[in-house]
PDB file of C-alpha atoms in Angstrom:
ATOM      1  CA  MET A   1      33.464 -45.403 -26.315  1.00  0.00           C
ATOM      2  CA  GLU A   2      32.070 -44.096 -29.582  1.00  0.00           C
ATOM      3  CA  LYS A   3      33.488 -41.140 -31.390  1.00  0.00           C
ATOM      4  CA  ARG A   4      31.053 -38.601 -32.655  1.00  0.00           C
ATOM      5  CA  ASN A   5      31.276 -36.299 -35.623  1.00  0.00           C
ATOM      6  CA  ARG A   6      30.637 -32.574 -35.478  1.00  0.00           C
ATOM      7  CA  GLY A   7      26.924 -33.078 -36.026  1.00  0.00           C
ATOM      8  CA  GLY A   8      26.691 -35.055 -32.805  1.00  0.00           C
ATOM      9  CA  LYS A   9      25.853 -38.401 -34.455  1.00  0.00           C
ATOM     10  CA  ALA A  10      27.897 -41.537 -34.282  1.00  0.00           C
ATOM     11  CA  PRO A  11      29.882 -42.324 -37.469  1.00  0.00           C
ATOM     12  CA  GLY A  12      27.928 -45.511 -38.188  1.00  0.00           C
ATOM     13  CA  THR A  13      24.490 -43.909 -37.966  1.00  0.00           C
ATOM     14  CA  PRO A  14      22.754 -43.500 -41.333  1.00  0.00           C
ATOM     15  CA  VAL A  15      21.785 -39.933 -42.181  1.00  0.00           C
ATOM     16  CA  ALA A  16      18.421 -39.377 -43.823  1.00  0.00           C
ATOM     17  CA  GLN A  17      18.856 -37.848 -47.242  1.00  0.00           C
ATOM     18  CA  ALA A  18      16.272 -35.378 -48.479  1.00  0.00           C
ATOM     19  CA  SER A  19      15.029 -36.426 -51.846  1.00  0.00           C
ATOM     20  CA  PRO A  20      14.929 -33.683 -54.436  1.00  0.00           C
ATOM     21  CA  THR A  21      11.386 -34.580 -55.466  1.00  0.00           C
ATOM     22  CA  GLY A  22      10.157 -35.398 -51.903  1.00  0.00           C
ATOM     23  CA  SER A  23       7.778 -33.173 -49.978  1.00  0.00           C
ATOM     24  CA  ARG A  24       9.317 -30.433 -47.906  1.00  0.00           C
ATOM     25  CA  LYS A  25       7.954 -29.639 -44.483  1.00  0.00           C
ATOM     26  CA  GLU A  26       5.655 -26.652 -44.681  1.00  0.00           C
ATOM     27  CA  ARG A  27       6.955 -23.491 -42.998  1.00  0.00           C
ATOM     28  CA  ARG A  28       5.043 -22.230 -39.953  1.00  0.00           C
ATOM     29  CA  PRO A  29       3.539 -18.810 -40.549  1.00  0.00           C
ATOM     30  CA  SER A  30       4.980 -15.887 -38.618  1.00  0.00           C
ATOM     31  CA  MET A  31       2.744 -14.089 -36.146  1.00  0.00           C
ATOM     32  CA  PHE A  32       3.765 -10.786 -37.723  1.00  0.00           C
ATOM     33  CA  GLU A  33       2.126 -11.614 -41.062  1.00  0.00           C
ATOM     34  CA  LYS A  34      -1.368 -10.128 -41.282  1.00  0.00           C
ATOM     35  CA  GLU A  35      -3.141 -13.236 -42.583  1.00  0.00           C
ATOM     36  CA  ALA A  36      -1.281 -15.642 -40.324  1.00  0.00           C
ATOM     37  CA  TYR A  37      -2.021 -13.849 -37.058  1.00  0.00           C
ATOM     38  CA  THR A  38      -5.691 -14.794 -36.983  1.00  0.00           C
ATOM     39  CA  GLN A  39      -4.836 -18.358 -38.002  1.00  0.00           C
ATOM     40  CA  ILE A  40      -2.342 -18.693 -35.124  1.00  0.00           C
ATOM     41  CA  LEU A  41      -4.865 -17.313 -32.634  1.00  0.00           C
ATOM     42  CA  LYS A  42      -7.531 -19.767 -33.803  1.00  0.00           C
ATOM     43  CA  GLU A  43      -5.116 -22.685 -33.442  1.00  0.00           C
ATOM     44  CA  ARG A  44      -4.114 -21.666 -29.947  1.00  0.00           C
ATOM     45  CA  LEU A  45      -7.700 -21.109 -28.842  1.00  0.00           C
ATOM     46  CA  ARG A  46      -8.791 -24.425 -30.321  1.00  0.00           C
ATOM     47  CA  GLU A  47      -6.086 -26.203 -28.325  1.00  0.00           C
ATOM     48  CA  SER A  48      -7.009 -24.437 -25.061  1.00  0.00           C
ATOM     49  CA  SER A  49     -10.804 -24.565 -25.152  1.00  0.00           C
ATOM     50  CA  HIS A  50     -12.680 -26.684 -22.632  1.00  0.00           C
ATOM     51  CA  ASP A  51     -16.350 -27.418 -22.286  1.00  0.00           C
ATOM     52  CA  VAL A  52     -17.951 -26.446 -18.970  1.00  0.00           C
ATOM     53  CA  LEU A  53     -20.462 -29.084 -17.984  1.00  0.00           C
ATOM     54  CA  TYR A  54     -21.842 -27.737 -14.695  1.00  0.00           C
ATOM     55  CA  VAL A  55     -21.496 -24.619 -12.585  1.00  0.00           C
ATOM     56  CA  GLU A  56     -22.590 -24.825  -8.959  1.00  0.00           C
ATOM     57  CA  PRO A  57     -24.967 -21.989  -8.020  1.00  0.00           C
ATOM     58  CA  PRO A  58     -24.388 -20.011  -4.808  1.00  0.00           C
ATOM     59  CA  PHE A  59     -25.827 -21.471  -1.623  1.00  0.00           C
ATOM     60  CA  ASP A  60     -28.276 -18.649  -1.189  1.00  0.00           C
ATOM     61  CA  ASP A  61     -29.439 -15.713  -3.295  1.00  0.00           C
ATOM     62  CA  SER A  62     -28.467 -13.318  -0.511  1.00  0.00           C
ATOM     63  CA  ILE A  63     -24.800 -14.298  -0.931  1.00  0.00           C
ATOM     64  CA  ALA A  64     -24.910 -13.251  -4.572  1.00  0.00           C
ATOM     65  CA  GLU A  65     -26.502  -9.913  -3.611  1.00  0.00           C
ATOM     66  CA  ILE A  66     -23.870  -9.275  -0.937  1.00  0.00           C
ATOM     67  CA  SER A  67     -21.065  -9.864  -3.400  1.00  0.00           C
ATOM     68  CA  LYS A  68     -22.632  -7.415  -5.863  1.00  0.00           C
ATOM     69  CA  GLU A  69     -22.882  -4.753  -3.159  1.00  0.00           C
ATOM     70  CA  TRP A  70     -19.330  -5.416  -2.026  1.00  0.00           C
ATOM     71  CA  LYS A  71     -17.929  -5.098  -5.548  1.00  0.00           C
ATOM     72  CA  SER A  72     -19.819  -1.872  -6.192  1.00  0.00           C
ATOM     73  CA  SER A  73     -18.500  -0.367  -2.961  1.00  0.00           C
ATOM     74  CA  MET A  74     -14.936  -1.137  -4.078  1.00  0.00           C
ATOM     75  CA  ALA A  75     -15.220   1.182  -7.095  1.00  0.00           C
ATOM     76  CA  LYS A  76     -12.583   3.899  -7.186  1.00  0.00           C
ATOM     77  CA  PHE A  77     -13.644   7.497  -7.421  1.00  0.00           C
ATOM     78  CA  ARG A  78     -11.833   9.801  -9.788  1.00  0.00           C
ATOM     79  CA  PHE A  79     -11.651  13.432  -8.824  1.00  0.00           C
ATOM     80  CA  ALA A  80     -10.829  16.326 -11.077  1.00  0.00           C
ATOM     81  CA  ASN A  81      -7.542  18.069 -10.397  1.00  0.00           C
ATOM     82  CA  THR A  82      -8.016  21.370  -8.575  1.00  0.00           C
ATOM     83  CA  TYR A  83      -4.480  22.650  -9.219  1.00  0.00           C
ATOM     84  CA  ARG A  84      -4.459  23.963  -5.642  1.00  0.00           C
ATOM     85  CA  MET A  85      -0.915  24.538  -4.422  1.00  0.00           C
ATOM     86  CA  GLU A  86      -1.788  25.821  -0.950  1.00  0.00           C
ATOM     87  CA  PRO A  87      -4.241  24.660   1.734  1.00  0.00           C
ATOM     88  CA  LEU A  88      -7.576  26.319   2.377  1.00  0.00           C
ATOM     89  CA  LYS A  89      -6.826  26.230   6.108  1.00  0.00           C
ATOM     90  CA  LYS A  90      -3.213  26.230   7.255  1.00  0.00           C
ATOM     91  CA  PHE A  91      -2.159  23.867  10.042  1.00  0.00           C
ATOM     92  CA  GLN A  92      -2.354  25.762  13.357  1.00  0.00           C
ATOM     93  CA  ALA A  93       0.353  24.282  15.571  1.00  0.00           C
ATOM     94  CA  ASN A  94      -0.685  26.180  18.747  1.00  0.00           C
ATOM     95  CA  SER A  95      -4.269  24.922  18.837  1.00  0.00           C
ATOM     96  CA  VAL A  96      -3.202  21.359  17.976  1.00  0.00           C
ATOM     97  CA  GLU A  97      -0.523  21.416  20.677  1.00  0.00           C
ATOM     98  CA  THR A  98      -3.001  22.426  23.389  1.00  0.00           C
ATOM     99  CA  LYS A  99      -5.426  19.690  22.289  1.00  0.00           C
ATOM    100  CA  VAL A 100      -2.694  17.008  22.268  1.00  0.00           C
ATOM    101  CA  GLN A 101      -1.464  18.155  25.686  1.00  0.00           C
ATOM    102  CA  GLN A 102      -5.020  17.953  27.009  1.00  0.00           C
ATOM    103  CA  ILE A 103      -5.414  14.378  25.686  1.00  0.00           C
ATOM    104  CA  LEU A 104      -2.149  13.290  27.293  1.00  0.00           C
ATOM    105  CA  THR A 105      -2.969  14.752  30.715  1.00  0.00           C
ATOM    106  CA  GLU A 106      -6.518  13.327  30.747  1.00  0.00           C
ATOM    107  CA  ASN A 107      -5.497   9.786  29.797  1.00  0.00           C
ATOM    108  CA  LEU A 108      -2.253   9.521  31.788  1.00  0.00           C
ATOM    109  CA  LYS A 109      -3.083  11.258  35.085  1.00  0.00           C
ATOM    110  CA  ASP A 110      -3.124   8.138  37.318  1.00  0.00           C
ATOM    111  CA  VAL A 111      -1.079   5.692  35.211  1.00  0.00           C
ATOM    112  CA  LYS A 112       2.088   4.079  36.601  1.00  0.00           C
ATOM    113  CA  TYR A 113       4.871   2.788  34.367  1.00  0.00           C
ATOM    114  CA  ASP A 114       4.185  -0.678  32.904  1.00  0.00           C
ATOM    115  CA  ASP A 115       5.832  -1.669  29.629  1.00  0.00           C
ATOM    116  CA  LYS A 116       3.094  -4.190  28.719  1.00  0.00           C
ATOM    117  CA  LEU A 117       0.346  -1.635  29.332  1.00  0.00           C
ATOM    118  CA  PHE A 118       2.159   1.115  27.449  1.00  0.00           C
ATOM    119  CA  SER A 119       2.475  -0.900  24.238  1.00  0.00           C
ATOM    120  CA  HIS A 120      -1.329  -0.863  23.913  1.00  0.00           C
ATOM    121  CA  LEU A 121      -1.792   2.550  25.453  1.00  0.00           C
ATOM    122  CA  SER A 122       0.521   4.188  22.908  1.00  0.00           C
ATOM    123  CA  LEU A 123      -1.665   2.890  20.059  1.00  0.00           C
ATOM    124  CA  GLU A 124      -4.848   4.072  21.761  1.00  0.00           C
ATOM    125  CA  LEU A 125      -3.376   7.516  22.414  1.00  0.00           C
ATOM    126  CA  ALA A 126      -2.188   7.796  18.808  1.00  0.00           C
ATOM    127  CA  ASP A 127      -5.714   6.988  17.585  1.00  0.00           C
ATOM    128  CA  LEU A 128      -7.254   9.529  19.970  1.00  0.00           C
ATOM    129  CA  ILE A 129      -4.800  12.226  18.883  1.00  0.00           C
ATOM    130  CA  LEU A 130      -5.369  11.437  15.211  1.00  0.00           C
ATOM    131  CA  SER A 131      -9.144  11.732  15.529  1.00  0.00           C
ATOM    132  CA  ALA A 132      -8.821  14.960  17.536  1.00  0.00           C
ATOM    133  CA  VAL A 133      -6.513  16.546  14.951  1.00  0.00           C
ATOM    134  CA  LYS A 134      -8.803  15.428  12.114  1.00  0.00           C
ATOM    135  CA  ASP A 135     -11.673  17.216  13.863  1.00  0.00           C
ATOM    136  CA  PHE A 136      -9.856  20.516  13.240  1.00  0.00           C
ATOM    137  CA  GLY A 137     -10.643  20.018   9.531  1.00  0.00           C
ATOM    138  CA  TYR A 138      -7.253  20.401   7.925  1.00  0.00           C
ATOM    139  CA  GLN A 139      -7.877  19.135   4.401  1.00  0.00           C
ATOM    140  CA  ARG A 140      -5.187  17.519   2.259  1.00  0.00           C
ATOM    141  CA  TYR A 141      -2.829  17.095   5.206  1.00  0.00           C
ATOM    142  CA  LYS A 142      -1.244  13.735   5.900  1.00  0.00           C
ATOM    143  CA  LEU A 143      -0.951  13.293   9.630  1.00  0.00           C
ATOM    144  CA  ILE A 144       1.729  11.177  11.283  1.00  0.00           C
ATOM    145  CA  ILE A 145       1.475  10.602  15.028  1.00  0.00           C
ATOM    146  CA  LYS A 146       4.226   9.115  17.211  1.00  0.00           C
ATOM    147  CA  VAL A 147       3.677   8.394  20.892  1.00  0.00           C
ATOM    148  CA  LEU A 148       6.747   7.465  22.948  1.00  0.00           C
ATOM    149  CA  PHE A 149       6.923   6.307  26.554  1.00  0.00           C
ATOM    150  CA  ILE A 150      10.322   6.612  28.219  1.00  0.00           C
ATOM    151  CA  GLN A 151      11.027   5.140  31.650  1.00  0.00           C
ATOM    152  CA  LYS A 152      12.967   7.382  33.986  1.00  0.00           C
ATOM    153  CA  THR A 153      16.070   5.525  35.145  1.00  0.00           C
ATOM    154  CA  GLY A 154      18.534   8.397  35.203  1.00  0.00           C
ATOM    155  CA  GLN A 155      19.449   8.252  31.523  1.00  0.00           C
ATOM    156  CA  ALA A 156      19.487  10.955  28.882  1.00  0.00           C
ATOM    157  CA  ILE A 157      17.632  10.531  25.618  1.00  0.00           C
ATOM    158  CA  ASN A 158      17.566  12.417  22.341  1.00  0.00           C
ATOM    159  CA  VAL A 159      14.633  12.014  19.940  1.00  0.00           C
ATOM    160  CA  ALA A 160      15.273  13.140  16.388  1.00  0.00           C
ATOM    161  CA  SER A 161      13.179  13.106  13.216  1.00  0.00           C
ATOM    162  CA  ARG A 162      14.155  14.061   9.699  1.00  0.00           C
ATOM    163  CA  TRP A 163      11.722  15.053   6.969  1.00  0.00           C
ATOM    164  CA  ILE A 164      11.825  16.619   3.562  1.00  0.00           C
ATOM    165  CA  TRP A 165       9.011  19.095   3.544  1.00  0.00           C
ATOM    166  CA  ASP A 166       7.701  22.449   2.444  1.00  0.00           C
ATOM    167  CA  VAL A 167       8.500  24.974   5.164  1.00  0.00           C
ATOM    168  CA  ALA A 168       5.568  27.184   4.177  1.00  0.00           C
ATOM    169  CA  TRP A 169       2.791  24.587   4.697  1.00  0.00           C
ATOM    170  CA  ASP A 170       4.157  21.601   6.652  1.00  0.00           C
ATOM    171  CA  SER A 171       4.498  21.672  10.418  1.00  0.00           C
ATOM    172  CA  TRP A 172       4.902  19.565  13.537  1.00  0.00           C
ATOM    173  CA  VAL A 173       3.836  19.616  17.172  1.00  0.00           C
ATOM    174  CA  ALA A 174       5.352  18.041  20.293  1.00  0.00           C
ATOM    175  CA  ALA A 175       3.543  17.555  23.594  1.00  0.00           C
ATOM    176  CA  LYS A 176       5.025  16.076  26.771  1.00  0.00           C
ATOM    177  CA  HIS A 177       3.530  14.574  29.902  1.00  0.00           C
ATOM    178  CA  GLU A 178       5.961  13.846  32.709  1.00  0.00           C
ATOM    179  CA  THR A 179       5.494  11.830  35.917  1.00  0.00           C
ATOM    180  CA  GLU A 180       7.859  10.408  38.541  1.00  0.00           C
ATOM    181  CA  THR A 181       8.423   7.128  36.667  1.00  0.00           C
ATOM    182  CA  TYR A 182       8.094   7.957  32.959  1.00  0.00           C
ATOM    183  CA  VAL A 183       7.864  10.620  30.289  1.00  0.00           C
ATOM    184  CA  ALA A 184       5.220  10.457  27.551  1.00  0.00           C
ATOM    185  CA  LEU A 185       6.056  12.284  24.340  1.00  0.00           C
ATOM    186  CA  ALA A 186       3.547  12.778  21.527  1.00  0.00           C
ATOM    187  CA  LEU A 187       4.703  14.042  18.124  1.00  0.00           C
ATOM    188  CA  VAL A 188       2.290  15.136  15.410  1.00  0.00           C
ATOM    189  CA  PHE A 189       3.600  15.783  11.892  1.00  0.00           C
ATOM    190  CA  ALA A 190       1.314  17.479   9.369  1.00  0.00           C
ATOM    191  CA  LEU A 191       2.433  17.235   5.737  1.00  0.00           C
ATOM    192  CA  TYR A 192       0.448  19.063   3.071  1.00  0.00           C
ATOM    193  CA  CYS A 193      -0.223  17.033  -0.086  1.00  0.00           C
ATOM    194  CA  GLU A 194      -0.885  19.134  -3.186  1.00  0.00           C
TER     195      GLU A 194
END
């Protein structure tokens, strides 16, 4: 086993001596020097450039037109800030509650309890309630709708929700439809966004 010196080389290895008159290796320029920055960029770009020989055109001109229309429709709109701190029309819980109750009674009047059916029915009811509440025209309100189906098997249940909200403008509504086999509970939360 060979012993190594502090420099990491074996003791018998010859070390290259720098001659006093020999050429020194030229120092690389720093990227923070004004003149050297452009030189470094040119070197890097020269090393990374490739020639493109052929680009395949789209299959049809209509595909290119569709992509242009699609990209233009994805543009984001920027609106000026209105500095409005209160809604034009406050959320009316009474009118929303009667509408939600009406939707529940119309759609669940002859439905028996079925857990597979209710998984899809809860989504459909939530969409119906959301569109009905949006028709009231409450602007700048974020609406959250929860529809719960609970089978009646002699148990007790507590449903709780916690929110941080502005008491002056935010509100919620609960509507219940009860049959012999289940209870349907619809919750609508309206949160005003300034």
